Coordinates of C-alpha atoms in Angstrom, one line a residue:
X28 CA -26.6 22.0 26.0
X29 CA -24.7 20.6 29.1
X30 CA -20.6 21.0 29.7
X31 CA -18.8 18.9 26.9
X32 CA -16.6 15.9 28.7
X33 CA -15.6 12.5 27.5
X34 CA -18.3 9.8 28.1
X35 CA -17.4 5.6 28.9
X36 CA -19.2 3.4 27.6
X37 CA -19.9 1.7 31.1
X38 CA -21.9 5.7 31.7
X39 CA -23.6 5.0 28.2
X40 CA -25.0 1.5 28.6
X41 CA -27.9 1.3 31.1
X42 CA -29.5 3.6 28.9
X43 CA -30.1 1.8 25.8
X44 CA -29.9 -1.8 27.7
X45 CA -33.1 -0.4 30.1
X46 CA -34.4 1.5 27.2
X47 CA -34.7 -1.5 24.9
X48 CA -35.7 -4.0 27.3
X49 CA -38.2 -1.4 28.1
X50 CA -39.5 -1.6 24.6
X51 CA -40.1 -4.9 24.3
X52 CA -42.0 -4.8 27.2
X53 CA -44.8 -3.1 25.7
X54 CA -45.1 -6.4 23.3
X55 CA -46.2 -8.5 26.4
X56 CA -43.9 -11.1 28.4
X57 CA -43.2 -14.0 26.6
X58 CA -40.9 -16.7 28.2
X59 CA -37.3 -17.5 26.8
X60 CA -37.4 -21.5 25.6
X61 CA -35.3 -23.6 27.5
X62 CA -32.9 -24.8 24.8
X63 CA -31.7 -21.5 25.5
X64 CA -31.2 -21.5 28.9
X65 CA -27.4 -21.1 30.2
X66 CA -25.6 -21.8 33.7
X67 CA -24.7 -18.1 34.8
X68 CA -21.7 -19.5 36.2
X69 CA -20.5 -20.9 33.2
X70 CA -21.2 -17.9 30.8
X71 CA -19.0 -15.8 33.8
X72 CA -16.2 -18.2 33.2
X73 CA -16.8 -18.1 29.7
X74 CA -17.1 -14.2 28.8
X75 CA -13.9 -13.9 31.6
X76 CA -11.6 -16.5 29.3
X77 CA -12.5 -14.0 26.3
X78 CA -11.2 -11.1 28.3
X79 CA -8.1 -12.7 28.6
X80 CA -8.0 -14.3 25.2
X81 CA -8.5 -10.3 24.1
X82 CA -5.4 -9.5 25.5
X83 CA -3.5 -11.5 22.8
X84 CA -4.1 -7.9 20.7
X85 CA -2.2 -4.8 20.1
X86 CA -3.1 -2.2 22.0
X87 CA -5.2 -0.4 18.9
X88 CA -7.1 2.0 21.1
X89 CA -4.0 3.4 22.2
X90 CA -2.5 6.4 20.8
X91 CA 0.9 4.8 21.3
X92 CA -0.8 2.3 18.5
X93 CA 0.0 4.2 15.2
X94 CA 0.7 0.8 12.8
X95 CA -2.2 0.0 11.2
X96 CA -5.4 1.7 10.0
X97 CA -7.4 1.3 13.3
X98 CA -8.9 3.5 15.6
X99 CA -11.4 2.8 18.3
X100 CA -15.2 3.2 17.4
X101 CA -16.7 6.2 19.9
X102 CA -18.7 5.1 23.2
X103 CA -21.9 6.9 21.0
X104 CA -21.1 4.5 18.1
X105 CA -20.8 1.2 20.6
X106 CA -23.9 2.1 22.7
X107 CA -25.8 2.9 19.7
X108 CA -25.3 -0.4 17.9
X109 CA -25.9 -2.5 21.1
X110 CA -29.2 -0.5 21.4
X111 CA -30.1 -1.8 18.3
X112 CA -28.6 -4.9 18.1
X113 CA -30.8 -6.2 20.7
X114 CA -33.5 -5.7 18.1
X115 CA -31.2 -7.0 15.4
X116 CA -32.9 -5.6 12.3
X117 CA -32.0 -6.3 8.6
X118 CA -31.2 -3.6 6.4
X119 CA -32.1 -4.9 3.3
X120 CA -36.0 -4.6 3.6
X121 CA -38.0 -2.3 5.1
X122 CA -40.2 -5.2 6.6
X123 CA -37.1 -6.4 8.2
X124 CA -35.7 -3.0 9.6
X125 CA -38.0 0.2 9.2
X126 CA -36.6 2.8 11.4
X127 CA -32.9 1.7 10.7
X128 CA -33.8 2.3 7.1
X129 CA -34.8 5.4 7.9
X130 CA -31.9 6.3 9.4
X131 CA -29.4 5.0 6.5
X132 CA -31.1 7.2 4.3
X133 CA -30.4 10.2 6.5
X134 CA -26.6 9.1 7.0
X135 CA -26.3 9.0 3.5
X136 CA -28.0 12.5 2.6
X137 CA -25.1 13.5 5.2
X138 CA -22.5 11.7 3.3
X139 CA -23.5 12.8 -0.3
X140 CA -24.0 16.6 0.8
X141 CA -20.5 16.1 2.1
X142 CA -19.1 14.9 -1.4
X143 CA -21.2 17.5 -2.9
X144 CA -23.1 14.9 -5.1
X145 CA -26.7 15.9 -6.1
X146 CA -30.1 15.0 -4.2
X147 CA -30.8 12.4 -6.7
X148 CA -27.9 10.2 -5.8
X149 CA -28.2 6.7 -4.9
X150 CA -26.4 4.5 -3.1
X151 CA -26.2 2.5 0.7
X152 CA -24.2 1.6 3.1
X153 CA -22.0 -1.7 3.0
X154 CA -20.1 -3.9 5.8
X155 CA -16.8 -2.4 3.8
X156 CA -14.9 -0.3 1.7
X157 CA -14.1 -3.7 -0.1
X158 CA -17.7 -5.0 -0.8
X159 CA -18.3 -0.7 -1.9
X160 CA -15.8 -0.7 -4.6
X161 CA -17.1 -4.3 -5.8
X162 CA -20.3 -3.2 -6.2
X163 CA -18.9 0.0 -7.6
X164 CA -17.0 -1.2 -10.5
X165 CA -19.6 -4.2 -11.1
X166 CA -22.0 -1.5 -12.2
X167 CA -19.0 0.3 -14.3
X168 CA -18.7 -3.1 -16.1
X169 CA -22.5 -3.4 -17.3
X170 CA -22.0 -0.2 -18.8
X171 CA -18.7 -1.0 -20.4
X172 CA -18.8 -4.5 -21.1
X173 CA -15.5 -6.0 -21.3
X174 CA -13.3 -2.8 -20.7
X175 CA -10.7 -2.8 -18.2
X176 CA -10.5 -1.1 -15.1
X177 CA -7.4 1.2 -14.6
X178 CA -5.9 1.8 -11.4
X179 CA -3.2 3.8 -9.5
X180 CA 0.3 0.9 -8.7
X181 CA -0.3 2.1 -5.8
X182 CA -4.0 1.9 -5.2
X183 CA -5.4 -1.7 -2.4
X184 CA -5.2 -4.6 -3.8
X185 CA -8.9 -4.7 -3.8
X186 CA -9.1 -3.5 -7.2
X187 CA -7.3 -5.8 -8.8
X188 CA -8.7 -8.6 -6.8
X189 CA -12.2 -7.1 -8.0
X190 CA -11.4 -7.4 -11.4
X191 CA -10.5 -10.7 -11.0
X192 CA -14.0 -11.3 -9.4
X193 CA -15.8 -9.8 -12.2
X194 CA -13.7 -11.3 -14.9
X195 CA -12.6 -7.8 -16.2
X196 CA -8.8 -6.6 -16.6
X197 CA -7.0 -4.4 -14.6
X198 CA -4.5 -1.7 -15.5
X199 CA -2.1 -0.6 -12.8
X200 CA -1.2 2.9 -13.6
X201 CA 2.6 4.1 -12.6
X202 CA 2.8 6.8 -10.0
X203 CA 5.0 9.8 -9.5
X204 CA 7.1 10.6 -7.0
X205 CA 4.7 12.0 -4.6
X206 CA 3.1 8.6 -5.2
X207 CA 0.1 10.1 -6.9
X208 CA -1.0 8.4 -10.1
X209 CA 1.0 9.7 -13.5
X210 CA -1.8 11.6 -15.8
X211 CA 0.6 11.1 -18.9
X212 CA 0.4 7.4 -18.3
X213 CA -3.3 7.6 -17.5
X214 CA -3.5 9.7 -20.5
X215 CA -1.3 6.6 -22.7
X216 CA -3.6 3.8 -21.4
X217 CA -6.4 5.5 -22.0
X218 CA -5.5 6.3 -25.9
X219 CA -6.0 3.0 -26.3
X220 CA -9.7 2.9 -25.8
X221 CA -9.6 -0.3 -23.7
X222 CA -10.8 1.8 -20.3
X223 CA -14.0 1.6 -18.7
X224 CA -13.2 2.9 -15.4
X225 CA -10.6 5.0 -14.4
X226 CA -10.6 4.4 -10.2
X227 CA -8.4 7.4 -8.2
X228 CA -7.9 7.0 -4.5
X229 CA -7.8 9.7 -2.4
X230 CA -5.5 8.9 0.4
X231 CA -3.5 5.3 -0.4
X232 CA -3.5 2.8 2.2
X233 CA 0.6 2.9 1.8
X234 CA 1.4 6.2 1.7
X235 CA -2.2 8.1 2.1
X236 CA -1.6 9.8 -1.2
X237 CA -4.4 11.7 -3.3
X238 CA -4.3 10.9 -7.0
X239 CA -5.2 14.3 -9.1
X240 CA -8.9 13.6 -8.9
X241 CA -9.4 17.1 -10.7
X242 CA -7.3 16.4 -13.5
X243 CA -8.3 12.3 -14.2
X244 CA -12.2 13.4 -14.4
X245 CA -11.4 15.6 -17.7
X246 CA -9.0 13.0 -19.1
X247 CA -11.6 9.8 -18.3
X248 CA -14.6 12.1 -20.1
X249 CA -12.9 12.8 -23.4
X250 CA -12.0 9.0 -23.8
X251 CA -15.8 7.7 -22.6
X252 CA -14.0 6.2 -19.3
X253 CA -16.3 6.5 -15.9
X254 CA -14.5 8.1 -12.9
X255 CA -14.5 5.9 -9.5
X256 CA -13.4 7.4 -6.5
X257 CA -11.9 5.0 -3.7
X258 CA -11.8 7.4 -1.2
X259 CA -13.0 4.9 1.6
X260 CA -9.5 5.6 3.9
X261 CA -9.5 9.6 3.3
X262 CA -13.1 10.8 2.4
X263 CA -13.5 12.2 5.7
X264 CA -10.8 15.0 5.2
X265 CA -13.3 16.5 2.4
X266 CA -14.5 18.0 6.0
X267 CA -11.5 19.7 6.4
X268 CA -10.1 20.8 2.6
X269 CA -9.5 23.8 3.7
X270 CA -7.2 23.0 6.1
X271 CA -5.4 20.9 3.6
X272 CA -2.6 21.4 1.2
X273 CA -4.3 23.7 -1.8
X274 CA -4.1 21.2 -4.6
X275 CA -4.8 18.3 -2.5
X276 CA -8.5 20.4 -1.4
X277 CA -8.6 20.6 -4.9
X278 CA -8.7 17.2 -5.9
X279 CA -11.1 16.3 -2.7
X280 CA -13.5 19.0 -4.0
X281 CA -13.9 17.1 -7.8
X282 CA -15.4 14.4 -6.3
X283 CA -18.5 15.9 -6.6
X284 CA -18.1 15.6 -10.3
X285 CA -17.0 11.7 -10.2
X286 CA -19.3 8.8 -10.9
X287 CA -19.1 6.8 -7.9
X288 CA -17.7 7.5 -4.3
X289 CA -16.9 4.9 -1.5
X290 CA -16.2 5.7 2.2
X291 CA -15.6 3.7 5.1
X292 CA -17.4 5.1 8.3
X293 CA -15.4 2.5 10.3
X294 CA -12.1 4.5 9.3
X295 CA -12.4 8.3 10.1
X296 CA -16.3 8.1 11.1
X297 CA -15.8 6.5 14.5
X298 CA -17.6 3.5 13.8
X299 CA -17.2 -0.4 14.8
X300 CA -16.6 -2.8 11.6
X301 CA -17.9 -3.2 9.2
X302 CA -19.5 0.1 8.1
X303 CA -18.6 1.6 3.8
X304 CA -20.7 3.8 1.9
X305 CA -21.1 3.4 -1.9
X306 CA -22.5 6.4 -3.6
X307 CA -23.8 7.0 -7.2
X308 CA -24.2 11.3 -8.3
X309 CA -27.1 9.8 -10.2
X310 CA -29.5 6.8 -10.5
X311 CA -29.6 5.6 -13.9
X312 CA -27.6 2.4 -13.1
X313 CA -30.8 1.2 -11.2
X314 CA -31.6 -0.6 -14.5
X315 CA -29.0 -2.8 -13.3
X316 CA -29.9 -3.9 -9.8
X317 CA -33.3 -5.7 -11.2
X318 CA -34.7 -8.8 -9.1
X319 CA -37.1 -10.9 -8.2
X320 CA -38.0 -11.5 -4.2
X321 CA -41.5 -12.5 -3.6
X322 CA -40.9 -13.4 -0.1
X323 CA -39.1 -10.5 1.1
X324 CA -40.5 -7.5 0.5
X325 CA -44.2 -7.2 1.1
X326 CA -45.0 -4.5 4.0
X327 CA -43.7 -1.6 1.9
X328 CA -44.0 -0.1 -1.6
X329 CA -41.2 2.5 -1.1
X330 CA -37.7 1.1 -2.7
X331 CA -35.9 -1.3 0.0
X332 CA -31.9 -0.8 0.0
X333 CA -32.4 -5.0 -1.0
X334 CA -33.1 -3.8 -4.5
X335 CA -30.0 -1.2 -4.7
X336 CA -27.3 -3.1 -3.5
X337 CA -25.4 -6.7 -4.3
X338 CA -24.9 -7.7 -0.5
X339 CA -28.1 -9.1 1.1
X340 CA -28.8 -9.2 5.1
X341 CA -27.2 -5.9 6.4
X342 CA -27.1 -4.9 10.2
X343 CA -29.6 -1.9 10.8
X344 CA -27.3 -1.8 13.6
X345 CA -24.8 -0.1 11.8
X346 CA -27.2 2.4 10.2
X347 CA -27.7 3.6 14.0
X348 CA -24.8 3.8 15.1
X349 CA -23.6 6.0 12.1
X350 CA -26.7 8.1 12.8
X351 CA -26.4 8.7 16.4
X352 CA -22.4 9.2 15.9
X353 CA -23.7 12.2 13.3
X354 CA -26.2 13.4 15.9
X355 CA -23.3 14.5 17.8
X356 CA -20.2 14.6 15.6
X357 CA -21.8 16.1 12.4
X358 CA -20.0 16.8 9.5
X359 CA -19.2 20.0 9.8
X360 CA -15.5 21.6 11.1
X361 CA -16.8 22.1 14.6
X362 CA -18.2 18.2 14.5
X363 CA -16.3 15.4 12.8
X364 CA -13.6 17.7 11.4
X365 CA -12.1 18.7 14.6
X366 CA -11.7 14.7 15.5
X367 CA -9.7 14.7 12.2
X368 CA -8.0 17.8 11.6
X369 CA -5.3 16.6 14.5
X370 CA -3.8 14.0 13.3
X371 CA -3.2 15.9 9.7
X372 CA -2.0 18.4 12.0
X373 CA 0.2 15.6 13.8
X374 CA 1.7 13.8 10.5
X375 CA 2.7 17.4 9.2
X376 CA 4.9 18.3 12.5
X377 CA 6.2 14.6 13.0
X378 CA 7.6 15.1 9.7
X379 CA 9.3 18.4 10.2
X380 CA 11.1 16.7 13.1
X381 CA 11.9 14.3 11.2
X382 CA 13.4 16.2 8.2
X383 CA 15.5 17.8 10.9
X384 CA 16.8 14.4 12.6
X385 CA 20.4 13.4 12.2
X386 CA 19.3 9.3 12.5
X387 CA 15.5 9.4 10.7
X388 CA 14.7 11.3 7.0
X389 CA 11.4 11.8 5.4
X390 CA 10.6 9.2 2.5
X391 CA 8.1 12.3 1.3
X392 CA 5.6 14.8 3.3
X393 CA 2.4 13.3 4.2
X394 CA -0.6 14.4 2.5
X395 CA -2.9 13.7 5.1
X396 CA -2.0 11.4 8.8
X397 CA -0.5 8.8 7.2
X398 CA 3.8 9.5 7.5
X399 CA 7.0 7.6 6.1
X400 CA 9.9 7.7 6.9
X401 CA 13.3 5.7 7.2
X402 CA 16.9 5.2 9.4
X403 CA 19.6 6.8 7.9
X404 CA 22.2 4.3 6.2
X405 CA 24.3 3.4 3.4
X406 CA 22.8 0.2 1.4
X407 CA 19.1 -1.4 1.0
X408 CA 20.1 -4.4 2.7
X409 CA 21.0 -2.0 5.8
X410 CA 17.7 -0.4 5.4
X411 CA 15.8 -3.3 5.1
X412 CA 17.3 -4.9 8.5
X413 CA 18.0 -1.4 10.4
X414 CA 13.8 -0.7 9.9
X415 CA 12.5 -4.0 11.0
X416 CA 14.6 -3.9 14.4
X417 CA 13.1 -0.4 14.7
X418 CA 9.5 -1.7 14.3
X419 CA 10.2 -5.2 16.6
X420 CA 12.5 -2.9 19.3
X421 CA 9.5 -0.4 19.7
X422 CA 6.8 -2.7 20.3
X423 CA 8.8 -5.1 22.7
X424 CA 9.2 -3.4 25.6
X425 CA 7.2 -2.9 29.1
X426 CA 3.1 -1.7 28.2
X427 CA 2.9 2.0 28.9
X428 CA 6.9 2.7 26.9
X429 CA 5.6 0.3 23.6
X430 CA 5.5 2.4 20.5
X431 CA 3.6 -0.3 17.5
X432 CA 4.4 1.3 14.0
X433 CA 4.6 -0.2 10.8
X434 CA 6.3 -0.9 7.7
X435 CA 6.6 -0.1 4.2
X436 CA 8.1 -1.8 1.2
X437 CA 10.2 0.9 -1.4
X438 CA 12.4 0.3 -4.1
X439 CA 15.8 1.8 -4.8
X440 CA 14.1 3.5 -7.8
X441 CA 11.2 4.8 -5.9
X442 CA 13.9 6.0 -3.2
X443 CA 15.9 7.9 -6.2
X444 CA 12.4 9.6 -7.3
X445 CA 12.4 10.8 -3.6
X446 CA 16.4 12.0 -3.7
X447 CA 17.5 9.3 -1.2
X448 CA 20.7 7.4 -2.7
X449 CA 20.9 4.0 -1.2
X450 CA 23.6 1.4 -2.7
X451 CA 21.4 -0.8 -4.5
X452 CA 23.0 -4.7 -3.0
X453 CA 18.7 -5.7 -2.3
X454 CA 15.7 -5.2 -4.8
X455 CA 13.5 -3.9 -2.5
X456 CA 13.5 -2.9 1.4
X457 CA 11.1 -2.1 4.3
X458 CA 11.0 1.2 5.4
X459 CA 8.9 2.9 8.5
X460 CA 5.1 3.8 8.5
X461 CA 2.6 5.6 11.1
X462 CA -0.6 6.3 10.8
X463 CA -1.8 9.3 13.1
X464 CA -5.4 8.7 12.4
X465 CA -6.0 9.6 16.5
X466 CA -6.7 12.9 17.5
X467 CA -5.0 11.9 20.8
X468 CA -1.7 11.4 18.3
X469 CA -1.0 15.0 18.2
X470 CA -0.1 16.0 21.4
X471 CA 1.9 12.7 21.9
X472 CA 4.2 13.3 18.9
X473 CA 7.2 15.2 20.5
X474 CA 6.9 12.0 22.7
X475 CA 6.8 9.6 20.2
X476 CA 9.4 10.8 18.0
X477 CA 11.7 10.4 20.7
X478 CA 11.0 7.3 21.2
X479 CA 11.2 6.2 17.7
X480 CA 14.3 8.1 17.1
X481 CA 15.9 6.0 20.2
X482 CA 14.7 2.6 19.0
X483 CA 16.7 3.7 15.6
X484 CA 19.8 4.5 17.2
X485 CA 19.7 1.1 19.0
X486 CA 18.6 -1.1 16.1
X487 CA 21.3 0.5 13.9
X488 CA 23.8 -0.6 16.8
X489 CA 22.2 -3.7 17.0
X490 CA 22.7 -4.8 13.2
X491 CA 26.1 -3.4 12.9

């Protein structure tokens, strides 16, 4: 093996551009109709306006860019896909995409061993963590018709929305104060026998909490409930659990004994959107994916991913991308894990800082790279207008000094569960949110908690 450096993708390119065009060489030259022939010139003028269109972004790449959950795809991931794109096959036959499928089954064997689920799991990949728990709870409904789906307060909207979907109910559990779901109220709504599906995330998209996995899976089986994990933002740190807080490794290590998984490679896995995973630890729900497709599947007798999933057409592209990214970033410690140990690492010493700041407190200690926190002052109301100068003051300054964070909604009774006393003259107010998903976060947080701490001084003198 040569000496590890960062790659561009401008390096990468030639490769599978020559490569591919290379490839379809061996077919024999055919020439391109003229319908779609194209005036260089105007294609030039065309691809440069969407340059500068592209500008109207936030800078997402950047680890100065810690608002929402995006992190650029890796130059392997990009080059990969555009390899393969070029071909353009469909994942959901084997006529339409045979070594891509090839390759999604050996992604998924990764994923699966990494959840510890069993060789005779099923499941595919999907263009997102939304589509994965759809498909997810749709087969939790034919098992349980007409039970409702319960659900963490603080768990994505995507649930709920689901459920609406499938026509089922959905129960939004209270959480505790470290924003994990409540097991006595889990325990209360499941009494009732009206649960199907009990879903626990493991890292919320608000505060990246982790519901007691461990502790819902016995509670679910002695009321006949199925246990859903929605793991598609944090099911990458089940590479690292033993870096991790001891009874948050815990909970990442019961998903091996859940009934469903979903992970989104286009998270933590260095992948371009869309790219989830939905997996099944065994595949006697195939009863319920039955069809009828004369015209599509006719070159293979082996089981197309068309016949296991509810989406249809499906980029192999992303299959290839996911594959090659594994090639060299496996999911092992020394692979994947060490792209995402740093920003844990990174949310845990931003928040000692900020325990320790006279103007910024903790709203609770991260649990994996997601990080709250809010100004110090006196009422909501104060809050509420002291935290959204913070987030417009960082962002809107010169390029290389713009900090882009984000925002969080609390209550003044979810504040009291945490200790902080505000006077109560608003319902609800924003507070601040990062998320350190980067690796590059972590040596820029002394940097960026200075930064953040002198926007706060400013917006507090700015609203006062």
């Amino acid at each position: 093996m040569g000496h590890k450096r960062a790659v561009t993708l401008a390096e990468l390119l030639p490769q599978p551009i020559q490569g591919i065009q290379t490839l379809k060489d061996t077919y024999g030259e055919w020439d391109v109709h003229p319908s779609q022939h194209v005036d260089p010139d105007q294609v030039q003028a065309v691809l440069g306006e969407l340059v500068e269109r592209l500008d109207d972004n936030f800078p997402y790449f950047h680890p100065q860019y810690a608002g929402q959950m995006l992190k650029p795809p890796h130059p392997v991931a990009v080059a990969a896909y555009l390899a393969t794109m070029q071909l353009n096959p469909n994942n959901h036959s084997i006529d339409a995409s045979r070594a891509t499928t090839t390759m999604e089954h050996e992604v998924l064997d990764q994923l699966a061993a990494m959840f510890g689920y069993p060789d005779d799991y099923m499941g595919h990949l999907t263009w997102s963590g939304t589509t994965a728990n759809l498909e997810a709870l749709w087969v939790s409904r034919e098992i349980a018709p007409g039970k409702a789906i319960a659900h963490s307060s603080d768990a994505h909207y995507t649930h709920a929305r689901m459920g609406e979907v499938l026509g089922i109910d959905t129960v939004g559990i209270p959480t505790e104060a470290d924003g994990r779901m409540s097991l006595d109220a889990l325990e209360r709504e499941l009494a009732t026998g009206r649960i199907g599906v009990v879903v626990a995330t493991l890292g919320t998209t608000g505060l990246g909490a982790v519901d007691p996995l461990a502790d819902i899976i016995p509670l679910a089986r002695a009321h006949g409930a199925r246990v859903h994990v929605d793991t598609a933002y944090g099911g990458f740190f089940a590479i690292i659990a033993d870096e991790l807080e001891p009874e948050t490794a815990r909970h990442f290590r019961a998903i091996a004994q859940a009934d469903s998984v979903v992970v989104d490679p286009h998270k933590h896995g260095l992948q371009p959107y869309g790219c989830g995973a939905v997996l099944f630890n065994d595949q006697s729900m195939l009863r319920f994916y039955h069809h009828e497709s004369p015209y599509t599947y006719f070159a293979s007798t082996e089981r197309h991913f068309g016949e296991i999933q509810l989406e249809c057409s499906r980029a192999g592209a992303s299959a290839a991308a996911l594959w090659a990214t594994l090639k060299v970033f496996p999911l092992t410690m020394q692979g994947l894990g060490a792209i995402v140990l740093p920003g844990y690492r990174a949310a845990q010493t931003w928040h000692g800082l900020i325990a320790e700041s006279d103007i910024l407190q903790p709203y609770q200690r991260p649990e994996l790279d997601i990080i709250t926190y809010l100004p110090r002052v006196r009422t909501m109301a104060e809050l509420d207008r002291v935290s959204h100068a913070i987030f417009e003051m960082a962002a809107d300054t010169t390029r290389p000094q713009q900090t882009h964070l984000a925002t969080y909604v609390v209550t003044p009774t979810q504040l009291r569960a945490r200790g902080i006393e505000l006077e109560q003259d608003a319902e609800r107010a924003r507070i601040m949110r990062s998320v350190l998903m980067k690796p590059e976060h972590e040596p820029l947080i002394p940097e960026m908690h200075h930064h953040v701490s002198m926007w706060s001084r400013r917006a507090y003198a700015a609203t006062h």
